[in-house]
Amino acid sequence: VGDAYDDRTMLYGLYRRDPQLLHKVLLVDKMHKSGFARMVLDKNLRRPEQPLEEYLSEENVAALLRECDLARNDDRTSELKGIEREDDRCTLFIRRADRPEMIVGPSGVQHGYKPEWIILDFSASGKRVGISSMSMTAPVQIANRIAQGYFGKPCAYMNESQITATK
């Protein structure tokens, strides 16, 4: 019909080509359906020789997430679901238990947590990050932990504010 695409047909085509492409579609869909809080480092730190893209390996990020979970000590876990690298950006997709929820099933009520998706969109330098999530405390702590590990110094992200001249 005109310029409209059949979503299901495209998804089946992607699945036939490579089932892992559906995972990428899910991550990109989550990113495009969310807004980002723009954050910037509170200090102007010298960029390490190792590119941020190399530092943000799956193993390294998973270890940093475990450290954050232990520090928060709230019995909730953060799980790295994907890393997308495009142009000069590195985007992390993290699923974390958010708020308590009950699921009614055939065996009765099961208690658990509703998942929250956290998207951290880092610039190539690591000095800026866009954070998309429902909560702000845990995502900012995760981003800060990543920055401290990358720069090797204490630092934190704060809201980016751009001043508009009166003229």
PDB file of C-alpha atoms in Angstrom:
ATOM      1  CA  VAL A   1       0.000   0.000   0.000  1.00  0.00           C
ATOM      2  CA  GLY A   2       1.854   3.057  -1.221  1.00  0.00           C
ATOM      3  CA  ASP A   3       5.160   3.552   0.618  1.00  0.00           C
ATOM      4  CA  ALA A   4       4.153   1.441   3.619  1.00  0.00           C
ATOM      5  CA  TYR A   5       6.245  -1.582   4.535  1.00  0.00           C
ATOM      6  CA  ASP A   6       4.965  -4.873   5.864  1.00  0.00           C
ATOM      7  CA  ASP A   7       6.755  -5.110   9.224  1.00  0.00           C
ATOM      8  CA  ARG A   8       6.167  -8.826   9.654  1.00  0.00           C
ATOM      9  CA  THR A   9       7.544  -9.648   6.230  1.00  0.00           C
ATOM     10  CA  MET A  10      10.671  -7.589   6.935  1.00  0.00           C
ATOM     11  CA  LEU A  11      11.148  -9.312  10.299  1.00  0.00           C
ATOM     12  CA  TYR A  12      10.746 -12.766   8.735  1.00  0.00           C
ATOM     13  CA  GLY A  13      13.252 -11.784   6.051  1.00  0.00           C
ATOM     14  CA  LEU A  14      15.741 -10.680   8.694  1.00  0.00           C
ATOM     15  CA  TYR A  15      15.162 -13.885  10.644  1.00  0.00           C
ATOM     16  CA  ARG A  16      15.814 -16.022   7.569  1.00  0.00           C
ATOM     17  CA  ARG A  17      19.036 -14.135   6.884  1.00  0.00           C
ATOM     18  CA  ASP A  18      20.311 -14.197  10.467  1.00  0.00           C
ATOM     19  CA  PRO A  19      18.200 -14.646  13.648  1.00  0.00           C
ATOM     20  CA  GLN A  20      20.622 -12.389  15.583  1.00  0.00           C
ATOM     21  CA  LEU A  21      19.445  -9.446  13.466  1.00  0.00           C
ATOM     22  CA  LEU A  22      16.104  -9.530  15.330  1.00  0.00           C
ATOM     23  CA  HIS A  23      17.995  -8.818  18.543  1.00  0.00           C
ATOM     24  CA  LYS A  24      19.538  -5.734  16.913  1.00  0.00           C
ATOM     25  CA  VAL A  25      16.097  -4.625  15.721  1.00  0.00           C
ATOM     26  CA  LEU A  26      14.812  -4.891  19.306  1.00  0.00           C
ATOM     27  CA  LEU A  27      17.698  -2.790  20.653  1.00  0.00           C
ATOM     28  CA  VAL A  28      17.397  -0.114  17.956  1.00  0.00           C
ATOM     29  CA  ASP A  29      13.621   0.005  18.496  1.00  0.00           C
ATOM     30  CA  LYS A  30      14.124   0.580  22.234  1.00  0.00           C
ATOM     31  CA  MET A  31      16.619   3.346  21.517  1.00  0.00           C
ATOM     32  CA  HIS A  32      14.364   5.171  19.064  1.00  0.00           C
ATOM     33  CA  LYS A  33      11.343   4.988  21.369  1.00  0.00           C
ATOM     34  CA  SER A  34      13.076   6.685  24.271  1.00  0.00           C
ATOM     35  CA  GLY A  35      14.337  10.123  25.135  1.00  0.00           C
ATOM     36  CA  PHE A  36      17.786  10.762  26.543  1.00  0.00           C
ATOM     37  CA  ALA A  37      19.022  12.867  29.432  1.00  0.00           C
ATOM     38  CA  ARG A  38      22.266  14.430  28.217  1.00  0.00           C
ATOM     39  CA  MET A  39      25.065  14.247  30.743  1.00  0.00           C
ATOM     40  CA  VAL A  40      28.629  15.559  30.751  1.00  0.00           C
ATOM     41  CA  LEU A  41      31.606  14.818  33.016  1.00  0.00           C
ATOM     42  CA  ASP A  42      32.048  17.163  35.954  1.00  0.00           C
ATOM     43  CA  LYS A  43      35.792  17.455  35.205  1.00  0.00           C
ATOM     44  CA  ASN A  44      37.786  17.920  32.038  1.00  0.00           C
ATOM     45  CA  LEU A  45      39.931  14.785  32.132  1.00  0.00           C
ATOM     46  CA  ARG A  46      42.626  13.752  29.685  1.00  0.00           C
ATOM     47  CA  ARG A  47      41.443  11.003  27.408  1.00  0.00           C
ATOM     48  CA  PRO A  48      43.294   7.671  27.894  1.00  0.00           C
ATOM     49  CA  GLU A  49      45.236   6.166  25.003  1.00  0.00           C
ATOM     50  CA  GLN A  50      42.899   3.172  24.868  1.00  0.00           C
ATOM     51  CA  PRO A  51      39.790   4.058  22.838  1.00  0.00           C
ATOM     52  CA  LEU A  52      36.525   3.891  24.784  1.00  0.00           C
ATOM     53  CA  GLU A  53      35.238   1.440  22.175  1.00  0.00           C
ATOM     54  CA  GLU A  54      37.948  -1.050  23.201  1.00  0.00           C
ATOM     55  CA  TYR A  55      37.417  -0.443  26.918  1.00  0.00           C
ATOM     56  CA  LEU A  56      33.701  -1.222  26.596  1.00  0.00           C
ATOM     57  CA  SER A  57      34.126  -4.908  25.832  1.00  0.00           C
ATOM     58  CA  GLU A  58      31.381  -7.311  26.930  1.00  0.00           C
ATOM     59  CA  GLU A  59      33.592  -8.829  29.633  1.00  0.00           C
ATOM     60  CA  ASN A  60      34.659  -5.460  31.024  1.00  0.00           C
ATOM     61  CA  VAL A  61      31.129  -4.018  31.083  1.00  0.00           C
ATOM     62  CA  ALA A  62      29.718  -7.191  32.683  1.00  0.00           C
ATOM     63  CA  ALA A  63      32.364  -6.933  35.442  1.00  0.00           C
ATOM     64  CA  LEU A  64      31.541  -3.243  35.999  1.00  0.00           C
ATOM     65  CA  LEU A  65      27.818  -4.089  36.233  1.00  0.00           C
ATOM     66  CA  ARG A  66      28.540  -6.762  38.859  1.00  0.00           C
ATOM     67  CA  GLU A  67      30.530  -4.186  40.862  1.00  0.00           C
ATOM     68  CA  CYS A  68      27.630  -1.723  40.673  1.00  0.00           C
ATOM     69  CA  ASP A  69      25.132  -4.385  41.769  1.00  0.00           C
ATOM     70  CA  LEU A  70      27.293  -5.326  44.743  1.00  0.00           C
ATOM     71  CA  ALA A  71      27.724  -1.664  45.733  1.00  0.00           C
ATOM     72  CA  ARG A  72      23.973  -1.013  45.565  1.00  0.00           C
ATOM     73  CA  ASN A  73      23.290  -4.120  47.695  1.00  0.00           C
ATOM     74  CA  ASP A  74      19.581  -4.251  46.774  1.00  0.00           C
ATOM     75  CA  ASP A  75      19.513  -7.870  45.489  1.00  0.00           C
ATOM     76  CA  ARG A  76      18.789  -6.680  41.951  1.00  0.00           C
ATOM     77  CA  THR A  77      20.974  -7.523  39.017  1.00  0.00           C
ATOM     78  CA  SER A  78      21.962  -5.640  35.891  1.00  0.00           C
ATOM     79  CA  GLU A  79      22.430  -7.622  32.711  1.00  0.00           C
ATOM     80  CA  LEU A  80      24.228  -6.414  29.608  1.00  0.00           C
ATOM     81  CA  LYS A  81      21.940  -7.190  26.658  1.00  0.00           C
ATOM     82  CA  GLY A  82      23.932  -5.620  23.864  1.00  0.00           C
ATOM     83  CA  ILE A  83      26.601  -3.187  22.709  1.00  0.00           C
ATOM     84  CA  GLU A  84      26.123  -1.282  19.478  1.00  0.00           C
ATOM     85  CA  ARG A  85      28.957   0.687  17.920  1.00  0.00           C
ATOM     86  CA  GLU A  86      28.197   3.167  15.198  1.00  0.00           C
ATOM     87  CA  ASP A  87      30.266   6.066  13.904  1.00  0.00           C
ATOM     88  CA  ASP A  88      31.890   7.619  16.959  1.00  0.00           C
ATOM     89  CA  ARG A  89      29.307   6.402  19.504  1.00  0.00           C
ATOM     90  CA  CYS A  90      29.092   3.337  21.706  1.00  0.00           C
ATOM     91  CA  THR A  91      25.655   2.398  23.044  1.00  0.00           C
ATOM     92  CA  LEU A  92      25.103  -0.046  25.908  1.00  0.00           C
ATOM     93  CA  PHE A  93      21.764  -1.778  26.455  1.00  0.00           C
ATOM     94  CA  ILE A  94      21.278  -2.979  30.016  1.00  0.00           C
ATOM     95  CA  ARG A  95      18.277  -4.697  31.576  1.00  0.00           C
ATOM     96  CA  ARG A  96      17.882  -4.267  35.319  1.00  0.00           C
ATOM     97  CA  ALA A  97      15.234  -5.312  37.818  1.00  0.00           C
ATOM     98  CA  ASP A  98      13.282  -2.165  38.654  1.00  0.00           C
ATOM     99  CA  ARG A  99      10.185  -2.312  40.815  1.00  0.00           C
ATOM    100  CA  PRO A 100       8.409  -5.217  42.523  1.00  0.00           C
ATOM    101  CA  GLU A 101       5.674  -6.893  40.539  1.00  0.00           C
ATOM    102  CA  MET A 102       3.484  -9.980  40.837  1.00  0.00           C
ATOM    103  CA  ILE A 103       2.713 -12.287  37.938  1.00  0.00           C
ATOM    104  CA  VAL A 104      -0.384 -14.455  38.166  1.00  0.00           C
ATOM    105  CA  GLY A 105       0.125 -17.800  36.482  1.00  0.00           C
ATOM    106  CA  PRO A 106      -1.351 -21.282  36.533  1.00  0.00           C
ATOM    107  CA  SER A 107       0.722 -22.193  39.604  1.00  0.00           C
ATOM    108  CA  GLY A 108      -0.353 -19.088  41.527  1.00  0.00           C
ATOM    109  CA  VAL A 109       1.220 -15.706  42.164  1.00  0.00           C
ATOM    110  CA  GLN A 110       4.939 -15.339  41.499  1.00  0.00           C
ATOM    111  CA  HIS A 111       6.777 -12.437  43.038  1.00  0.00           C
ATOM    112  CA  GLY A 112       9.532 -10.720  41.133  1.00  0.00           C
ATOM    113  CA  TYR A 113      10.598  -7.456  39.574  1.00  0.00           C
ATOM    114  CA  LYS A 114       9.517  -5.626  36.472  1.00  0.00           C
ATOM    115  CA  PRO A 115      12.521  -5.119  34.180  1.00  0.00           C
ATOM    116  CA  GLU A 116      13.827  -1.688  33.295  1.00  0.00           C
ATOM    117  CA  TRP A 117      15.814  -1.007  30.139  1.00  0.00           C
ATOM    118  CA  ILE A 118      18.777   1.309  30.573  1.00  0.00           C
ATOM    119  CA  ILE A 119      20.423   2.733  27.478  1.00  0.00           C
ATOM    120  CA  LEU A 120      23.787   4.479  27.844  1.00  0.00           C
ATOM    121  CA  ASP A 121      24.887   6.276  24.671  1.00  0.00           C
ATOM    122  CA  PHE A 122      28.552   7.269  25.085  1.00  0.00           C
ATOM    123  CA  SER A 123      30.404   9.720  22.863  1.00  0.00           C
ATOM    124  CA  ALA A 124      33.764   8.514  21.503  1.00  0.00           C
ATOM    125  CA  SER A 125      35.666  10.474  24.148  1.00  0.00           C
ATOM    126  CA  GLY A 126      33.522   9.209  27.030  1.00  0.00           C
ATOM    127  CA  LYS A 127      33.107  12.764  28.270  1.00  0.00           C
ATOM    128  CA  ARG A 128      29.419  12.808  27.346  1.00  0.00           C
ATOM    129  CA  VAL A 129      26.676  10.226  27.752  1.00  0.00           C
ATOM    130  CA  GLY A 130      22.984  10.108  26.963  1.00  0.00           C
ATOM    131  CA  ILE A 131      20.989   8.139  29.538  1.00  0.00           C
ATOM    132  CA  SER A 132      17.597   6.660  28.813  1.00  0.00           C
ATOM    133  CA  SER A 133      15.751   4.887  31.635  1.00  0.00           C
ATOM    134  CA  MET A 134      12.729   5.101  33.900  1.00  0.00           C
ATOM    135  CA  SER A 135      14.823   5.626  37.034  1.00  0.00           C
ATOM    136  CA  MET A 136      17.918   7.798  37.320  1.00  0.00           C
ATOM    137  CA  THR A 137      19.906   6.657  40.347  1.00  0.00           C
ATOM    138  CA  ALA A 138      21.155   3.254  39.154  1.00  0.00           C
ATOM    139  CA  PRO A 139      21.808   4.315  35.521  1.00  0.00           C
ATOM    140  CA  VAL A 140      23.881   7.332  36.588  1.00  0.00           C
ATOM    141  CA  GLN A 141      25.824   5.171  39.046  1.00  0.00           C
ATOM    142  CA  ILE A 142      26.544   2.664  36.266  1.00  0.00           C
ATOM    143  CA  ALA A 143      27.666   5.433  33.897  1.00  0.00           C
ATOM    144  CA  ASN A 144      29.859   6.941  36.631  1.00  0.00           C
ATOM    145  CA  ARG A 145      31.455   3.557  37.359  1.00  0.00           C
ATOM    146  CA  ILE A 146      32.252   3.112  33.664  1.00  0.00           C
ATOM    147  CA  ALA A 147      33.767   6.616  33.447  1.00  0.00           C
ATOM    148  CA  GLN A 148      35.866   6.110  36.591  1.00  0.00           C
ATOM    149  CA  GLY A 149      37.191   2.822  35.225  1.00  0.00           C
ATOM    150  CA  TYR A 150      37.946   4.305  31.826  1.00  0.00           C
ATOM    151  CA  PHE A 151      39.601   7.529  32.983  1.00  0.00           C
ATOM    152  CA  GLY A 152      41.217   5.923  36.047  1.00  0.00           C
ATOM    153  CA  LYS A 153      40.222   8.873  38.255  1.00  0.00           C
ATOM    154  CA  PRO A 154      37.219   9.840  40.366  1.00  0.00           C
ATOM    155  CA  CYS A 155      34.640  11.561  38.178  1.00  0.00           C
ATOM    156  CA  ALA A 156      30.891  11.766  37.743  1.00  0.00           C
ATOM    157  CA  TYR A 157      28.374  12.753  35.115  1.00  0.00           C
ATOM    158  CA  MET A 158      26.106  15.724  35.668  1.00  0.00           C
ATOM    159  CA  ASN A 159      23.269  17.169  33.616  1.00  0.00           C
ATOM    160  CA  GLU A 160      24.517  19.004  30.567  1.00  0.00           C
ATOM    161  CA  SER A 161      23.295  22.574  30.500  1.00  0.00           C
ATOM    162  CA  GLN A 162      23.933  24.810  27.572  1.00  0.00           C
ATOM    163  CA  ILE A 163      23.620  28.513  28.188  1.00  0.00           C
ATOM    164  CA  THR A 164      21.840  30.540  25.545  1.00  0.00           C
ATOM    165  CA  ALA A 165      23.099  34.070  25.089  1.00  0.00           C
ATOM    166  CA  THR A 166      20.617  36.855  25.762  1.00  0.00           C
ATOM    167  CA  LYS A 167      20.978  38.163  22.212  1.00  0.00           C
TER     168      LYS A 167
END
